Each structure stands twice: as structure tokens, then as C-alpha cells.
mmCIF file of C-alpha atoms in Angstrom:
data_model
loop_
_atom_site.group_PDB
_atom_site.id
_atom_site.type_symbol
_atom_site.label_atom_id
_atom_site.label_comp_id
_atom_site.label_asym_id
_atom_site.label_seq_id
_atom_site.Cartn_x
_atom_site.Cartn_y
_atom_site.Cartn_z
ATOM 1 C CA MET A 994 15.388 6.888 28.262
ATOM 2 C CA PRO A 995 12.060 8.529 29.202
ATOM 3 C CA PRO A 996 9.248 5.989 29.719
ATOM 4 C CA LYS A 997 7.283 7.293 26.720
ATOM 5 C CA GLU A 998 10.202 6.991 24.413
ATOM 6 C CA LYS A 999 10.995 3.595 25.741
ATOM 7 C CA ASP A 1000 7.391 2.401 25.126
ATOM 8 C CA GLU A 1001 7.510 3.782 21.584
ATOM 9 C CA GLY A 1002 10.818 2.104 20.929
ATOM 10 C CA ARG A 1003 9.575 -1.283 22.243
ATOM 11 C CA ARG A 1004 6.312 -1.026 20.228
ATOM 12 C CA LYS A 1005 8.367 -0.292 17.033
ATOM 13 C CA GLN A 1006 10.633 -3.284 17.911
ATOM 14 C CA ILE A 1007 7.568 -5.563 18.033
ATOM 15 C CA LEU A 1008 6.046 -4.214 14.830
ATOM 16 C CA ASP A 1009 9.360 -4.544 12.906
ATOM 17 C CA ALA A 1010 9.755 -8.092 14.043
ATOM 18 C CA ALA A 1011 6.086 -8.889 13.409
ATOM 19 C CA GLN A 1012 6.381 -7.739 9.779
ATOM 20 C CA LYS A 1013 9.114 -10.280 9.137
ATOM 21 C CA VAL A 1014 7.264 -13.122 10.888
ATOM 22 C CA PHE A 1015 3.894 -12.330 9.106
ATOM 23 C CA ALA A 1016 5.678 -12.085 5.758
ATOM 24 C CA LYS A 1017 7.365 -15.464 6.319
ATOM 25 C CA LYS A 1018 4.611 -17.410 7.954
ATOM 26 C CA GLY A 1019 1.420 -15.633 7.050
ATOM 27 C CA PHE A 1020 -1.287 -14.403 9.460
ATOM 28 C CA HIS A 1021 -2.605 -17.844 10.341
ATOM 29 C CA GLY A 1022 0.772 -19.496 10.539
ATOM 30 C CA ALA A 1023 2.322 -16.912 12.956
ATOM 31 C CA SER A 1024 1.689 -17.562 16.581
ATOM 32 C CA ILE A 1025 1.996 -15.129 19.548
ATOM 33 C CA LYS A 1026 4.937 -17.176 20.663
ATOM 34 C CA ASP A 1027 6.637 -16.740 17.286
ATOM 35 C CA LEU A 1028 5.956 -13.029 17.247
ATOM 36 C CA ALA A 1029 7.233 -12.524 20.837
ATOM 37 C CA LYS A 1030 10.354 -14.549 20.208
ATOM 38 C CA ALA A 1031 11.269 -12.616 17.047
ATOM 39 C CA ALA A 1032 10.773 -9.318 18.940
ATOM 40 C CA GLY A 1033 12.821 -10.526 21.801
ATOM 41 C CA VAL A 1034 10.047 -10.030 24.378
ATOM 42 C CA SER A 1035 7.751 -12.308 26.400
ATOM 43 C CA PRO A 1036 4.231 -13.128 25.184
ATOM 44 C CA GLY A 1037 2.960 -11.326 28.270
ATOM 45 C CA LEU A 1038 4.795 -8.123 27.315
ATOM 46 C CA LEU A 1039 3.530 -8.402 23.701
ATOM 47 C CA TYR A 1040 -0.018 -8.537 25.066
ATOM 48 C CA TRP A 1041 0.704 -5.380 27.040
ATOM 49 C CA TYR A 1042 1.152 -3.498 23.776
ATOM 50 C CA PHE A 1043 -1.360 -5.371 21.599
ATOM 51 C CA LYS A 1044 -4.447 -7.135 22.893
ATOM 52 C CA ASP A 1045 -4.093 -10.080 20.401
ATOM 53 C CA LYS A 1046 -2.559 -11.094 17.086
ATOM 54 C CA THR A 1047 -5.304 -9.378 15.089
ATOM 55 C CA ALA A 1048 -4.687 -6.048 16.782
ATOM 56 C CA LEU A 1049 -0.951 -6.443 16.199
ATOM 57 C CA PHE A 1050 -1.419 -7.113 12.453
ATOM 58 C CA ALA A 1051 -4.016 -4.396 11.961
ATOM 59 C CA SER A 1052 -1.615 -1.896 13.687
ATOM 60 C CA LEU A 1053 1.214 -3.073 11.514
ATOM 61 C CA LEU A 1054 -0.798 -2.507 8.331
ATOM 62 C CA ASN A 1055 -2.059 0.846 9.509
ATOM 63 C CA GLU A 1056 1.372 2.143 10.462
ATOM 64 C CA ARG A 1057 3.157 0.979 7.395
ATOM 65 C CA ILE A 1058 0.416 2.556 5.191
ATOM 66 C CA GLU A 1059 0.767 5.813 7.138
ATOM 67 C CA GLU A 1060 4.484 5.816 6.855
ATOM 68 C CA SER A 1061 4.329 5.282 3.157
ATOM 69 C CA PHE A 1062 1.438 7.356 1.998
ATOM 70 C CA GLY A 1063 2.228 10.089 4.531
ATOM 71 C CA SER A 1064 5.168 11.094 2.306
ATOM 72 C CA LEU A 1065 3.177 11.014 -0.907
ATOM 73 C CA GLY A 1066 2.547 14.790 -0.925
ATOM 74 C CA GLU A 1067 6.254 15.449 -0.163
ATOM 75 C CA GLN A 1068 7.398 13.329 -3.174
ATOM 76 C CA ILE A 1069 4.816 14.189 -5.750
ATOM 77 C CA SER A 1070 3.252 17.541 -6.413
ATOM 78 C CA PHE A 1071 -0.562 17.306 -7.001
ATOM 79 C CA ASP A 1072 -0.227 20.542 -9.034
ATOM 80 C CA LEU A 1073 1.565 18.654 -11.868
ATOM 81 C CA PRO A 1074 -0.319 18.094 -15.081
ATOM 82 C CA PRO A 1075 -1.521 14.552 -15.779
ATOM 83 C CA LYS A 1076 1.246 13.577 -18.210
ATOM 84 C CA GLU A 1077 3.786 14.269 -15.438
ATOM 85 C CA PHE A 1078 1.778 13.316 -12.388
ATOM 86 C CA LEU A 1079 0.450 9.878 -13.435
ATOM 87 C CA PRO A 1080 3.868 8.211 -14.116
ATOM 88 C CA GLN A 1081 5.192 9.574 -10.796
ATOM 89 C CA PHE A 1082 2.128 8.456 -8.865
ATOM 90 C CA GLY A 1083 2.181 5.065 -10.535
ATOM 91 C CA ARG A 1084 5.898 4.468 -9.806
ATOM 92 C CA PHE A 1085 5.333 5.537 -6.190
ATOM 93 C CA TYR A 1086 2.404 3.145 -5.806
ATOM 94 C CA VAL A 1087 4.007 0.068 -7.423
ATOM 95 C CA GLU A 1088 7.405 0.539 -5.809
ATOM 96 C CA LEU A 1089 5.686 0.767 -2.428
ATOM 97 C CA PHE A 1090 4.297 -2.764 -2.787
ATOM 98 C CA ASP A 1091 7.233 -4.099 -4.764
ATOM 99 C CA ARG A 1092 9.677 -3.891 -1.910
ATOM 100 C CA PRO A 1093 10.483 -7.491 -0.631
ATOM 101 C CA MET A 1094 8.796 -7.155 2.755
ATOM 102 C CA SER A 1095 5.893 -5.187 1.460
ATOM 103 C CA ALA A 1096 5.512 -7.602 -1.417
ATOM 104 C CA ALA A 1097 5.367 -10.528 0.984
ATOM 105 C CA LEU A 1098 2.610 -8.845 3.074
ATOM 106 C CA PHE A 1099 0.713 -7.917 -0.143
ATOM 107 C CA LYS A 1100 0.832 -11.479 -1.302
ATOM 108 C CA MET A 1101 -0.270 -12.819 2.135
ATOM 109 C CA VAL A 1102 -3.117 -10.374 2.436
ATOM 110 C CA VAL A 1103 -4.398 -11.061 -1.050
ATOM 111 C CA ALA A 1104 -4.107 -14.882 -0.705
ATOM 112 C CA ASN A 1105 -5.964 -14.846 2.672
ATOM 113 C CA ALA A 1106 -8.332 -11.983 2.021
ATOM 114 C CA GLN A 1107 -11.544 -13.970 2.812
ATOM 115 C CA THR A 1108 -10.233 -15.567 5.927
ATOM 116 C CA LEU A 1109 -8.521 -12.532 7.674
ATOM 117 C CA PRO A 1110 -10.279 -11.076 10.729
ATOM 118 C CA ALA A 1111 -12.746 -8.240 10.179
ATOM 119 C CA ALA A 1112 -10.430 -5.700 11.757
ATOM 120 C CA VAL A 1113 -7.772 -6.431 9.156
ATOM 121 C CA ARG A 1114 -10.177 -6.407 6.203
ATOM 122 C CA GLN A 1115 -11.322 -2.978 7.479
ATOM 123 C CA VAL A 1116 -7.753 -1.723 7.230
ATOM 124 C CA GLN A 1117 -7.514 -3.130 3.731
ATOM 125 C CA ARG A 1118 -10.781 -1.298 2.757
ATOM 126 C CA GLY A 1119 -9.482 1.877 4.252
ATOM 127 C CA LEU A 1120 -6.314 1.705 2.155
ATOM 128 C CA VAL A 1121 -8.321 1.020 -1.054
ATOM 129 C CA THR A 1122 -10.725 3.879 -0.282
ATOM 130 C CA ARG A 1123 -7.851 6.229 0.474
ATOM 131 C CA VAL A 1124 -5.963 5.527 -2.759
ATOM 132 C CA LEU A 1125 -9.055 5.747 -4.919
ATOM 133 C CA GLU A 1126 -10.338 8.911 -3.313
ATOM 134 C CA THR A 1127 -6.869 10.642 -3.512
ATOM 135 C CA LEU A 1128 -6.487 9.922 -7.274
ATOM 136 C CA GLN A 1129 -10.076 10.666 -8.156
ATOM 137 C CA GLY A 1130 -9.785 13.981 -6.300
ATOM 138 C CA TYR A 1131 -6.766 14.767 -8.447
ATOM 139 C CA PHE A 1132 -8.613 13.879 -11.669
ATOM 140 C CA ASP A 1133 -11.619 15.986 -10.637
ATOM 141 C CA HIS A 1134 -9.308 18.951 -10.022
ATOM 142 C CA GLN A 1135 -7.686 18.499 -13.428
ATOM 143 C CA VAL A 1136 -11.055 18.473 -15.208
ATOM 144 C CA ALA A 1137 -11.948 21.630 -13.322
ATOM 145 C CA LEU A 1138 -8.711 23.281 -14.537
ATOM 146 C CA GLY A 1139 -9.429 22.273 -18.127
ATOM 147 C CA ARG A 1140 -6.424 19.970 -18.447
ATOM 148 C CA MET A 1141 -8.675 16.936 -18.855
ATOM 149 C CA ARG A 1142 -11.904 16.712 -20.796
ATOM 150 C CA PRO A 1143 -15.077 16.130 -18.718
ATOM 151 C CA CYS A 1144 -15.200 12.402 -18.037
ATOM 152 C CA ASP A 1145 -16.189 9.826 -15.460
ATOM 153 C CA THR A 1146 -13.275 10.339 -13.115
ATOM 154 C CA GLU A 1147 -14.224 7.385 -10.954
ATOM 155 C CA MET A 1148 -13.859 5.023 -13.904
ATOM 156 C CA VAL A 1149 -10.581 6.651 -14.989
ATOM 157 C CA THR A 1150 -9.304 6.121 -11.382
ATOM 158 C CA ARG A 1151 -10.408 2.497 -11.218
ATOM 159 C CA THR A 1152 -8.932 1.762 -14.650
ATOM 160 C CA TYR A 1153 -5.544 3.212 -13.674
ATOM 161 C CA ILE A 1154 -5.305 1.698 -10.244
ATOM 162 C CA GLY A 1155 -6.748 -1.542 -11.424
ATOM 163 C CA SER A 1156 -4.006 -1.910 -14.032
ATOM 164 C CA LEU A 1157 -1.330 -1.356 -11.379
ATOM 165 C CA VAL A 1158 -2.920 -3.786 -8.945
ATOM 166 C CA ALA A 1159 -3.178 -6.444 -11.731
ATOM 167 C CA PHE A 1160 0.504 -6.056 -12.414
ATOM 168 C CA LEU A 1161 1.301 -6.603 -8.743
ATOM 169 C CA LEU A 1162 -0.946 -9.674 -8.629
ATOM 170 C CA LEU A 1163 0.664 -11.123 -11.758
ATOM 171 C CA ARG A 1164 4.124 -10.371 -10.460
ATOM 172 C CA HIS A 1165 3.903 -11.480 -6.876
ATOM 173 C CA VAL A 1166 0.919 -13.816 -6.496
ATOM 174 C CA LEU A 1167 0.524 -15.528 -9.841
ATOM 175 C CA GLN A 1168 4.212 -15.486 -10.657
ATOM 176 C CA ASP A 1169 3.645 -14.462 -14.275
ATOM 177 C CA PRO A 1170 6.947 -14.759 -16.184
ATOM 178 C CA ARG A 1171 6.342 -11.557 -18.151
ATOM 179 C CA GLY A 1172 5.296 -9.818 -14.932
ATOM 180 C CA GLN A 1173 8.642 -10.842 -13.421
ATOM 181 C CA GLU A 1174 10.715 -9.379 -16.278
ATOM 182 C CA LEU A 1175 8.688 -6.261 -16.999
ATOM 183 C CA SER A 1176 10.257 -3.194 -15.378
ATOM 184 C CA ILE A 1177 8.101 -0.941 -13.159
ATOM 185 C CA GLU A 1178 8.980 1.990 -15.399
ATOM 186 C CA ALA A 1179 7.828 0.240 -18.573
ATOM 187 C CA LEU A 1180 4.562 -0.836 -16.910
ATOM 188 C CA VAL A 1181 3.761 2.547 -15.348
ATOM 189 C CA ASP A 1182 4.659 4.463 -18.491
ATOM 190 C CA GLY A 1183 2.494 2.151 -20.613
ATOM 191 C CA VAL A 1184 -0.560 2.287 -18.348
ATOM 192 C CA SER A 1185 -0.148 6.109 -17.995
ATOM 193 C CA ASP A 1186 0.055 6.443 -21.766
ATOM 194 C CA VAL A 1187 -3.138 4.397 -22.329
ATOM 195 C CA VAL A 1188 -5.045 6.373 -19.739
ATOM 196 C CA LEU A 1189 -3.792 9.761 -20.802
ATOM 197 C CA HIS A 1190 -4.856 9.279 -24.432
ATOM 198 C CA GLY A 1191 -8.296 8.706 -23.222
ATOM 199 C CA VAL A 1192 -8.590 11.803 -20.934
ATOM 200 C CA LEU A 1193 -6.486 14.568 -22.506
ATOM 201 C CA HIS A 1194 -7.919 17.093 -25.030
ATOM 202 C CA LYS A 1195 -7.064 16.244 -28.599
ATOM 203 C CA GLY A 1196 -3.930 18.054 -29.740
#
């Protein structure tokens, strides 16, 4: 195996193992020794790829976000009208964080938001900004096309995303019983319906 491919393979091996360790022990509970052992490498080799635990975790979040959101345009057409686009976007977004490993990381990041290193919080802010700007850009385009009435698209965006995030918080962090039993489809369709009736032309 060429050196470059070997390096990429080893890096992926460390990241995959780190995701499981962080999900189980949390950022503060996971030690470099734990992470190296799970990856099947020495602590020294782990430091060769990542300068410290913060860099490893920030890289993990960054790459998982890119892997997931990089396929958004392939799975959902941004040319769809709102009544078709919103349910698809909502399911994509919620299902992304509802996967067991992703849900564990989501819960961990939310629960420790104030104590995580600045580099990790920067990745969080980047994700939030990216999601909000992507969806607001879609709404702006729909207004320009005449599919939506002129409105404050930032508030529409924050209302929609806020509802989805609230569902994830209730489901995974607060362990709300109704949040546990409510299906993703029912939640997304309900939120989409509420938002659409506020932005589409009458009739």
C-alpha cells in the first residue's frame, strides 16, 4: 500500500475508534491512552496524526459533518418547491443526528457545550452557521421565484431548524417520553406543515 494511502487508512482508523470512545466516555472522560488503545495504535503514533485530544475531536466533528452534509445536494434537490423540499430536508437533518453514534456525540456536545475547548466550539458554530445559511439561502430563492410570500427568511429558518433541534434535545438529552415515541416522519411533517402555512401564498 502506498504511504499516502496507508496514512489515510490509519487516520480513518483512529477517527472511527475515537468516535466510539468519545460517544461512550465523553470528551473529558476519554484519555489519549483510551483513544490509542481503541484504535490499536500507540499514544505516540496517535500524536503523530493529531497534536492533542482537542485536535482529534475537532477533526472528527469536521469530517463527520463533511461526510454527511457533503451528500445533501445529491439527496435533495434545491429546485423543489417548499412543500416538497422542507419535509425532505427535515428528515435528512433529523436522521443525521438520530443515528446511534451521532446521537451519542450530539448529546455529549450539548451537555458539555460550555466546557469544551474553543476549537471544538468553533466547529459547532461552523455547523450551525452552515445549516442556517443553507436553508435561508433556499428560502430567499423561493421568495425570489414567487413560491413564497415576502417574509423574514432568517426567522423562518430559525423557526424551522429550532423546532428540529428542540425535538433532538427532547429525544436524546432530556429523554422526553413523547419525544421517544414520536416518529421522525410525524415530527418533520408536522413542523413543515406549520411553517408552510405561514409562508406560502393563500390558495
